[in-house]
Coordinates of C-alpha atoms and ligand atoms in Angstrom, one line a residue:
M13 CA -42.2 -9.8 -6.9
K14 CA -42.7 -7.4 -9.8
Q15 CA -39.9 -7.4 -12.4
R16 CA -38.0 -4.5 -13.8
K17 CA -35.8 -3.9 -16.8
I18 CA -32.3 -2.7 -16.5
G19 CA -31.1 -2.3 -20.0
E20 CA -32.1 -5.6 -21.7
L21 CA -32.0 -7.6 -18.4
E22 CA -35.2 -8.3 -16.5
V23 CA -34.8 -8.9 -12.8
S24 CA -36.8 -8.6 -9.5
S25 CA -37.6 -5.0 -8.7
I26 CA -35.5 -5.3 -5.5
G27 CA -32.2 -7.2 -5.7
M28 CA -29.8 -8.2 -2.9
G29 CA -26.4 -6.9 -2.0
C30 CA -24.2 -9.8 -0.6
M31 CA -21.1 -7.9 0.3
G32 CA -21.8 -7.7 4.1
M33 CA -22.2 -11.4 4.3
S34 CA -18.4 -11.9 3.7
S35 CA -16.8 -8.5 4.3
A36 CA -17.1 -4.8 5.2
Y37 CA -19.8 -5.1 7.9
G38 CA -18.6 -8.2 9.9
G39 CA -19.7 -11.2 7.8
L40 CA -22.0 -14.0 8.7
E41 CA -21.7 -17.7 9.5
E42 CA -21.8 -19.6 6.2
K43 CA -24.9 -21.7 7.1
E44 CA -26.9 -18.7 8.1
A45 CA -25.8 -16.8 5.0
I46 CA -26.9 -19.7 2.7
Y47 CA -30.2 -19.9 4.5
I48 CA -30.9 -16.2 4.0
L49 CA -29.9 -16.4 0.3
H50 CA -32.3 -19.3 -0.2
Q51 CA -35.1 -17.4 1.5
A52 CA -34.4 -14.5 -0.7
V53 CA -35.1 -16.6 -3.8
E54 CA -38.1 -18.2 -2.1
L55 CA -39.5 -14.6 -1.6
G56 CA -38.9 -13.6 -5.2
I57 CA -35.5 -12.0 -5.4
N58 CA -33.5 -13.2 -8.4
F59 CA -30.7 -10.6 -8.7
F60 CA -27.7 -10.9 -6.4
D61 CA -24.7 -8.6 -6.3
T62 CA -21.1 -9.6 -5.4
A63 CA -17.5 -8.8 -6.4
E64 CA -14.1 -10.3 -6.6
V65 CA -13.0 -7.9 -3.9
Y66 CA -15.7 -8.9 -1.3
G67 CA -13.7 -11.1 1.0
P68 CA -11.7 -11.0 -1.3
F69 CA -13.1 -14.0 -3.2
A70 CA -15.1 -15.4 -0.2
N71 CA -18.4 -13.8 -1.3
E72 CA -18.3 -15.3 -4.8
Q73 CA -17.5 -18.7 -3.2
L74 CA -20.4 -18.3 -0.8
L75 CA -22.8 -17.7 -3.8
Q76 CA -21.5 -20.8 -5.5
K77 CA -22.3 -22.9 -2.4
A78 CA -25.7 -21.3 -2.1
F79 CA -26.8 -21.4 -5.7
K80 CA -25.0 -24.3 -7.4
D81 CA -28.3 -25.9 -8.2
Y82 CA -30.2 -22.7 -9.0
K83 CA -30.8 -21.8 -12.7
D84 CA -33.2 -18.9 -12.7
I85 CA -31.2 -16.3 -10.9
F86 CA -28.9 -13.5 -12.0
I87 CA -25.5 -12.9 -10.4
A88 CA -23.6 -9.7 -11.0
T89 CA -19.9 -9.5 -10.1
K90 CA -17.1 -7.0 -10.5
F91 CA -13.4 -6.6 -11.4
G92 CA -11.1 -3.6 -11.2
F93 CA -9.0 -3.6 -8.1
Q94 CA -5.4 -4.6 -7.9
L95 CA -4.9 -7.1 -5.1
D96 CA -1.8 -7.9 -3.1
P97 CA -2.1 -11.6 -2.0
S98 CA 0.6 -11.1 0.7
K99 CA -1.9 -9.1 2.7
E100 CA -5.0 -10.1 4.7
G101 CA -8.7 -9.4 3.8
I102 CA -9.5 -6.0 2.5
K103 CA -5.9 -4.8 3.0
Q104 CA -5.1 -6.7 -0.2
V105 CA -6.6 -3.8 -2.2
C106 CA -3.7 -1.8 -3.3
G107 CA -4.9 0.1 -6.4
L108 CA -7.0 -0.1 -9.6
D109 CA -6.4 -2.5 -12.4
S110 CA -8.5 -2.5 -15.5
H111 CA -5.8 -3.7 -17.9
P112 CA -7.5 -6.1 -20.4
K113 CA -5.3 -8.9 -19.1
N114 CA -6.6 -8.4 -15.6
I115 CA -10.3 -8.1 -16.8
R116 CA -9.9 -11.5 -18.5
K117 CA -8.1 -13.1 -15.6
V118 CA -10.8 -11.9 -13.1
A119 CA -13.6 -13.1 -15.5
E120 CA -12.0 -16.6 -15.7
E121 CA -11.5 -16.8 -11.9
S122 CA -14.9 -15.4 -11.0
L123 CA -16.5 -18.0 -13.3
K124 CA -14.7 -20.7 -11.4
R125 CA -15.5 -19.3 -7.9
L126 CA -19.2 -18.8 -8.8
G127 CA -19.3 -22.2 -10.5
R128 CA -21.3 -20.9 -13.4
E129 CA -20.9 -21.1 -17.2
T130 CA -21.4 -17.4 -17.7
I131 CA -21.4 -14.2 -15.6
D132 CA -24.8 -12.5 -16.0
L133 CA -23.6 -9.0 -15.4
F134 CA -19.9 -8.0 -15.2
Y135 CA -19.1 -4.6 -13.8
Q136 CA -15.9 -2.5 -13.8
H137 CA -15.8 -1.7 -10.0
R138 CA -14.0 1.7 -10.4
V139 CA -13.0 3.5 -13.5
D140 CA -9.2 3.1 -14.0
P141 CA -7.9 6.5 -15.3
T142 CA -4.8 4.7 -16.8
I143 CA -6.8 2.6 -19.2
P144 CA -9.1 4.2 -21.9
I145 CA -12.7 3.2 -21.2
E146 CA -13.0 2.1 -24.9
D147 CA -10.3 -0.6 -24.2
V148 CA -12.1 -1.7 -21.1
V149 CA -15.5 -2.0 -22.8
G150 CA -13.9 -3.5 -25.9
T151 CA -12.4 -6.3 -23.8
M152 CA -15.8 -6.8 -22.0
A153 CA -17.5 -7.0 -25.4
D154 CA -15.0 -9.7 -26.5
L155 CA -16.0 -11.6 -23.3
I156 CA -19.6 -11.4 -24.4
Y157 CA -18.8 -12.8 -27.8
E158 CA -17.0 -15.6 -26.1
G159 CA -20.0 -16.4 -23.9
K160 CA -18.1 -15.7 -20.7
I161 CA -20.3 -12.8 -19.7
Q162 CA -23.8 -11.7 -20.7
H163 CA -24.0 -8.0 -19.9
I164 CA -21.7 -5.1 -19.2
G165 CA -21.9 -2.7 -16.2
L166 CA -19.9 0.2 -14.9
C167 CA -19.7 1.5 -11.3
E168 CA -19.3 5.1 -10.1
V169 CA -18.8 6.2 -13.7
S170 CA -19.3 9.8 -14.9
A171 CA -21.9 10.7 -17.6
N172 CA -19.0 11.6 -19.9
T173 CA -17.3 8.2 -19.6
L174 CA -20.6 6.4 -19.8
R175 CA -21.4 7.9 -23.1
K176 CA -18.0 6.9 -24.5
A177 CA -18.4 3.4 -23.1
H178 CA -21.9 3.0 -24.5
A179 CA -20.7 4.0 -28.0
V180 CA -18.4 1.0 -28.0
H181 CA -21.0 -1.6 -26.7
P182 CA -24.4 -1.2 -25.1
I183 CA -24.0 -0.8 -21.3
T184 CA -26.7 -2.6 -19.4
A185 CA -26.3 -1.0 -16.0
V186 CA -24.6 1.6 -13.9
Q187 CA -24.1 0.8 -10.3
S188 CA -23.4 3.9 -8.1
E189 CA -24.2 4.9 -4.5
Y190 CA -27.6 6.4 -4.4
S191 CA -29.9 6.9 -1.5
L192 CA -31.8 9.7 0.4
W193 CA -28.5 11.0 1.7
S194 CA -26.3 10.4 -1.5
R195 CA -28.2 12.0 -4.3
E196 CA -25.3 13.1 -6.6
A197 CA -26.5 10.6 -9.3
E198 CA -29.6 12.8 -9.8
Q199 CA -27.5 15.5 -11.4
K200 CA -26.1 13.8 -14.5
I201 CA -25.8 10.0 -14.3
L202 CA -29.5 9.2 -13.8
P203 CA -30.7 11.5 -16.6
T204 CA -28.0 9.9 -18.9
C205 CA -29.0 6.4 -18.0
T206 CA -32.7 7.4 -18.8
A207 CA -31.7 8.9 -22.1
L208 CA -29.6 5.9 -23.2
N209 CA -31.9 3.2 -21.8
I210 CA -29.3 2.0 -19.3
G211 CA -30.4 0.5 -16.0
F212 CA -29.4 2.0 -12.7
V213 CA -28.5 -0.1 -9.7
P214 CA -28.2 2.0 -6.5
Y215 CA -25.7 0.5 -4.0
S216 CA -26.0 1.3 -0.3
P217 CA -29.6 2.4 -0.9
L218 CA -30.2 2.4 2.9
G219 CA -27.2 4.6 3.5
R220 CA -25.3 1.6 4.8
G221 CA -28.0 1.1 7.4
F222 CA -28.1 4.6 8.8
L223 CA -31.3 5.6 7.0
T224 CA -33.2 2.8 8.7
G225 CA -32.9 4.5 12.0
Q226 CA -32.0 1.2 13.6
L227 CA -28.3 1.1 13.2
Q228 CA -26.4 1.5 16.6
I229 CA -23.2 3.2 15.5
E230 CA -21.6 2.5 18.9
N231 CA -22.1 -1.3 18.3
L232 CA -20.2 -1.4 15.0
G233 CA -17.5 -4.1 15.1
E234 CA -13.8 -3.3 15.2
N235 CA -13.2 -3.9 11.5
D236 CA -16.5 -2.5 10.3
F237 CA -15.8 -0.5 7.2
R238 CA -18.3 2.2 8.2
K239 CA -16.0 3.3 11.0
N240 CA -13.7 4.9 8.4
L241 CA -16.5 6.9 6.7
P242 CA -17.0 10.6 7.6
R243 CA -20.8 10.2 7.9
F244 CA -20.4 7.6 10.5
Q245 CA -18.3 9.8 12.8
K246 CA -20.0 11.0 16.0
T247 CA -20.7 14.7 15.0
A248 CA -22.1 13.8 11.6
V249 CA -24.3 11.1 13.1
E250 CA -25.7 13.5 15.7
Q251 CA -26.5 16.1 13.0
N252 CA -28.0 13.6 10.5
H253 CA -30.2 12.1 13.2
Y254 CA -32.6 14.9 12.8
L255 CA -33.3 13.9 9.2
I256 CA -34.1 10.4 10.3
Q257 CA -36.7 11.7 12.8
Q258 CA -38.4 13.6 10.0
L259 CA -38.4 10.5 7.8
E260 CA -40.0 8.6 10.6
Q261 CA -43.0 10.9 10.6
I262 CA -43.7 10.0 7.0
S263 CA -43.0 6.3 7.6
Q264 CA -45.6 6.4 10.4
F265 CA -48.2 7.8 8.0
Y266 CA -47.6 4.8 5.6
H267 CA -47.4 2.3 8.5
C268 CA -44.0 1.2 7.1
S269 CA -40.4 1.1 8.2
N270 CA -37.8 3.8 7.2
A271 CA -36.0 1.2 5.2
Q272 CA -39.2 0.5 3.2
L273 CA -39.8 4.2 2.6
A274 CA -36.2 4.8 1.5
L275 CA -36.5 2.0 -1.1
A276 CA -40.1 2.9 -2.2
W277 CA -38.9 6.5 -2.7
M278 CA -36.3 5.6 -5.3
L279 CA -38.4 2.9 -7.0
H280 CA -41.1 5.6 -7.4
K281 CA -38.7 8.1 -8.9
Y282 CA -37.0 6.0 -11.6
A283 CA -38.5 3.1 -13.6
H284 CA -35.2 1.6 -14.8
L285 CA -33.8 1.4 -11.2
V286 CA -33.3 -1.7 -9.1
P287 CA -31.8 -1.2 -5.6
I288 CA -29.6 -3.9 -4.0
P289 CA -30.0 -3.4 -0.2
G290 CA -27.4 -5.3 1.8
I291 CA -29.0 -7.9 4.0
R292 CA -27.8 -10.3 6.7
R293 CA -31.0 -10.8 8.6
I294 CA -34.3 -12.5 7.7
N295 CA -36.5 -9.8 9.1
H296 CA -34.5 -7.2 7.0
L297 CA -35.1 -9.4 4.0
Q298 CA -38.8 -9.5 4.5
D299 CA -39.0 -5.8 5.3
N300 CA -37.2 -4.8 2.2
I301 CA -39.1 -7.1 -0.1
A302 CA -42.4 -5.6 1.0
A303 CA -41.1 -2.1 0.0
S304 CA -41.9 -3.0 -3.7
D305 CA -45.6 -2.9 -2.9
I306 CA -45.7 0.5 -1.2
T307 CA -47.1 3.4 -3.2
I308 CA -46.1 6.9 -2.0
E309 CA -48.0 10.0 -2.9
Q310 CA -46.2 12.6 -5.0
E311 CA -46.5 15.2 -2.2
H312 CA -44.6 12.9 0.1
I313 CA -41.9 12.2 -2.5
L314 CA -41.4 16.0 -2.8
K315 CA -41.4 16.3 1.0
I316 CA -38.7 13.6 1.3
D317 CA -36.7 15.2 -1.4
E318 CA -36.8 18.5 0.6
I319 CA -35.8 16.9 3.9
F320 CA -32.8 15.2 2.3
L321 CA -31.5 18.1 0.2
P322 CA -27.7 17.6 -0.2
E323 CA -27.0 20.7 1.8
H324 CA -28.8 19.2 4.8
I325 CA -26.4 16.2 5.0
A326 CA -23.4 16.3 7.4
G327 CA -20.2 14.5 6.3
E328 CA -19.0 13.1 3.0
R329 CA -20.0 9.6 1.9
Y330 CA -16.4 8.5 1.5
N331 CA -13.0 9.6 2.9
E332 CA -10.6 11.5 0.7
Q333 CA -8.7 8.4 -0.6
E334 CA -12.0 6.7 -1.6
L335 CA -13.4 9.8 -3.2
Q336 CA -10.4 10.0 -5.5
M337 CA -11.4 6.7 -7.0
I338 CA -14.8 8.1 -8.2
D339 CA -14.9 9.1 -11.8
I340 CA -16.2 12.7 -12.1
Ligands
NAP71 N1 -20.1 -0.8 -6.4 C1 -19.7 -0.5 -5.3 O1 -18.7 0.2 -5.2 C2 -20.4 -0.9 -4.0 C3 -20.1 -0.3 -2.8 C4 -20.8 -0.7 -1.7 C5 -21.7 -1.7 -1.8 N2 -22.0 -2.3 -3.0 C6 -23.0 -3.3 -3.1 O2 -24.3 -2.8 -2.6 C7 -24.8 -3.6 -1.6 C8 -25.6 -2.9 -0.6 O3 -24.8 -1.9 0.0 P1 -24.8 -1.8 1.6 O4 -24.7 -3.1 2.2 O5 -23.8 -0.7 2.0 O6 -26.3 -1.3 1.7 P2 -27.4 -0.7 2.5 O7 -28.5 -1.6 2.1 O8 -27.5 0.8 2.3 O9 -27.1 -1.0 4.1 C9 -26.9 -2.3 4.6 C10 -27.2 -2.1 6.1 O10 -28.6 -1.9 6.3 C11 -29.1 -2.8 7.2 N3 -30.5 -3.2 6.8 C12 -30.8 -3.7 5.6 N4 -32.2 -3.8 5.5 C13 -32.7 -3.3 6.7 C14 -34.0 -3.1 7.2 N5 -35.1 -3.4 6.5 N6 -34.1 -2.6 8.4 C15 -33.0 -2.2 9.1 N7 -31.7 -2.4 8.7 C16 -31.6 -2.9 7.5 C17 -28.2 -4.0 7.1 O11 -28.2 -4.8 8.3 P3 -27.9 -6.3 8.3 O12 -26.6 -6.5 7.6 O13 -27.8 -6.6 9.7 O14 -29.1 -7.1 7.6 C18 -26.8 -3.3 6.9 O15 -26.3 -2.9 8.1 C19 -23.6 -4.4 -1.1 O16 -24.0 -5.6 -0.5 C20 -22.8 -4.6 -2.3 O17 -23.2 -5.7 -3.0 C21 -21.4 -1.8 -4.1

């Protein structure tokens, strides 16, 4: 697969989001997950995304089992949530915590869980308004000097905070939600990343599956995280379905899937961008990888931009509580 640069890091032009293998979307049997992760490497993916909070912990442990003998892959992980061990699963998340002490603790523990000598890319998962970003990045820079991490990333950060952070130590990548139906990043953060030579890693690039046109909302499991999101409520789904039908017409023109078109659209728009679609099935893996070879005519890029204008989208991407954790 072609490679792309995010900051100074060179990785496959499509990465892989591993969250859904252990949390949020129902998980996967370990053996199957490891098989898919190995196939991903076989097919050219070398950039894998995880976090302390996915499981919690289970997703990092899964990557250790899958990749203990693999050298030439990059694993990105994240710190930044306060966890209450007396609770189960995702209910452990009880706030934000970017105190330097916690950043160091998570780095040490993630290294052990991943079974690696260094973390290739370490992201702050959410900006913690109680800790100055300069202190957060200063602590991460110290971890670089100590060899514990290689690169610094920030998630869902505002352009303002990003500039302050980058002045302390070069930031390699910003990871924020970005897809056809979540285009807020186009306003400020993508231009800022371009100006500062910072890579951009869109999470949920397939709209958590909705944009593929294949997701059956009524079949989502009881604990599926998407059930809490405004865009996955019945009325919003019905209204947004029209957008998918229009996307399908363009996909048919290119003889590709909606997922491929959604990924090719963003790859075409920004050179320093590497999407990390969430994958739990081998056919989805193959489909997404092939997106890196699709060329879309500029007239279709503009047409897709127009179909998915923010005012055409029904429902917010997160609920009120989750939106409050986004740095604006
Ligand atoms: N920084 C953050 O705050 C944050 C937040 C959310 C996610 N993330 C990261 O971003 C990654 C991706 O996010 P996401 O999982 O929400 O992303 P997504 O790629 O937008 O959606 C994943 C969904 O799309 C389906 N899918 C994938 N490829 C497909 C294809 N070719 N055709 C049809 N369906 C397809 C998946 O199905 P299957 O699962 O059945 O394959 C899954 O249901 C996560 O794994 C995580 O690493 C980060």
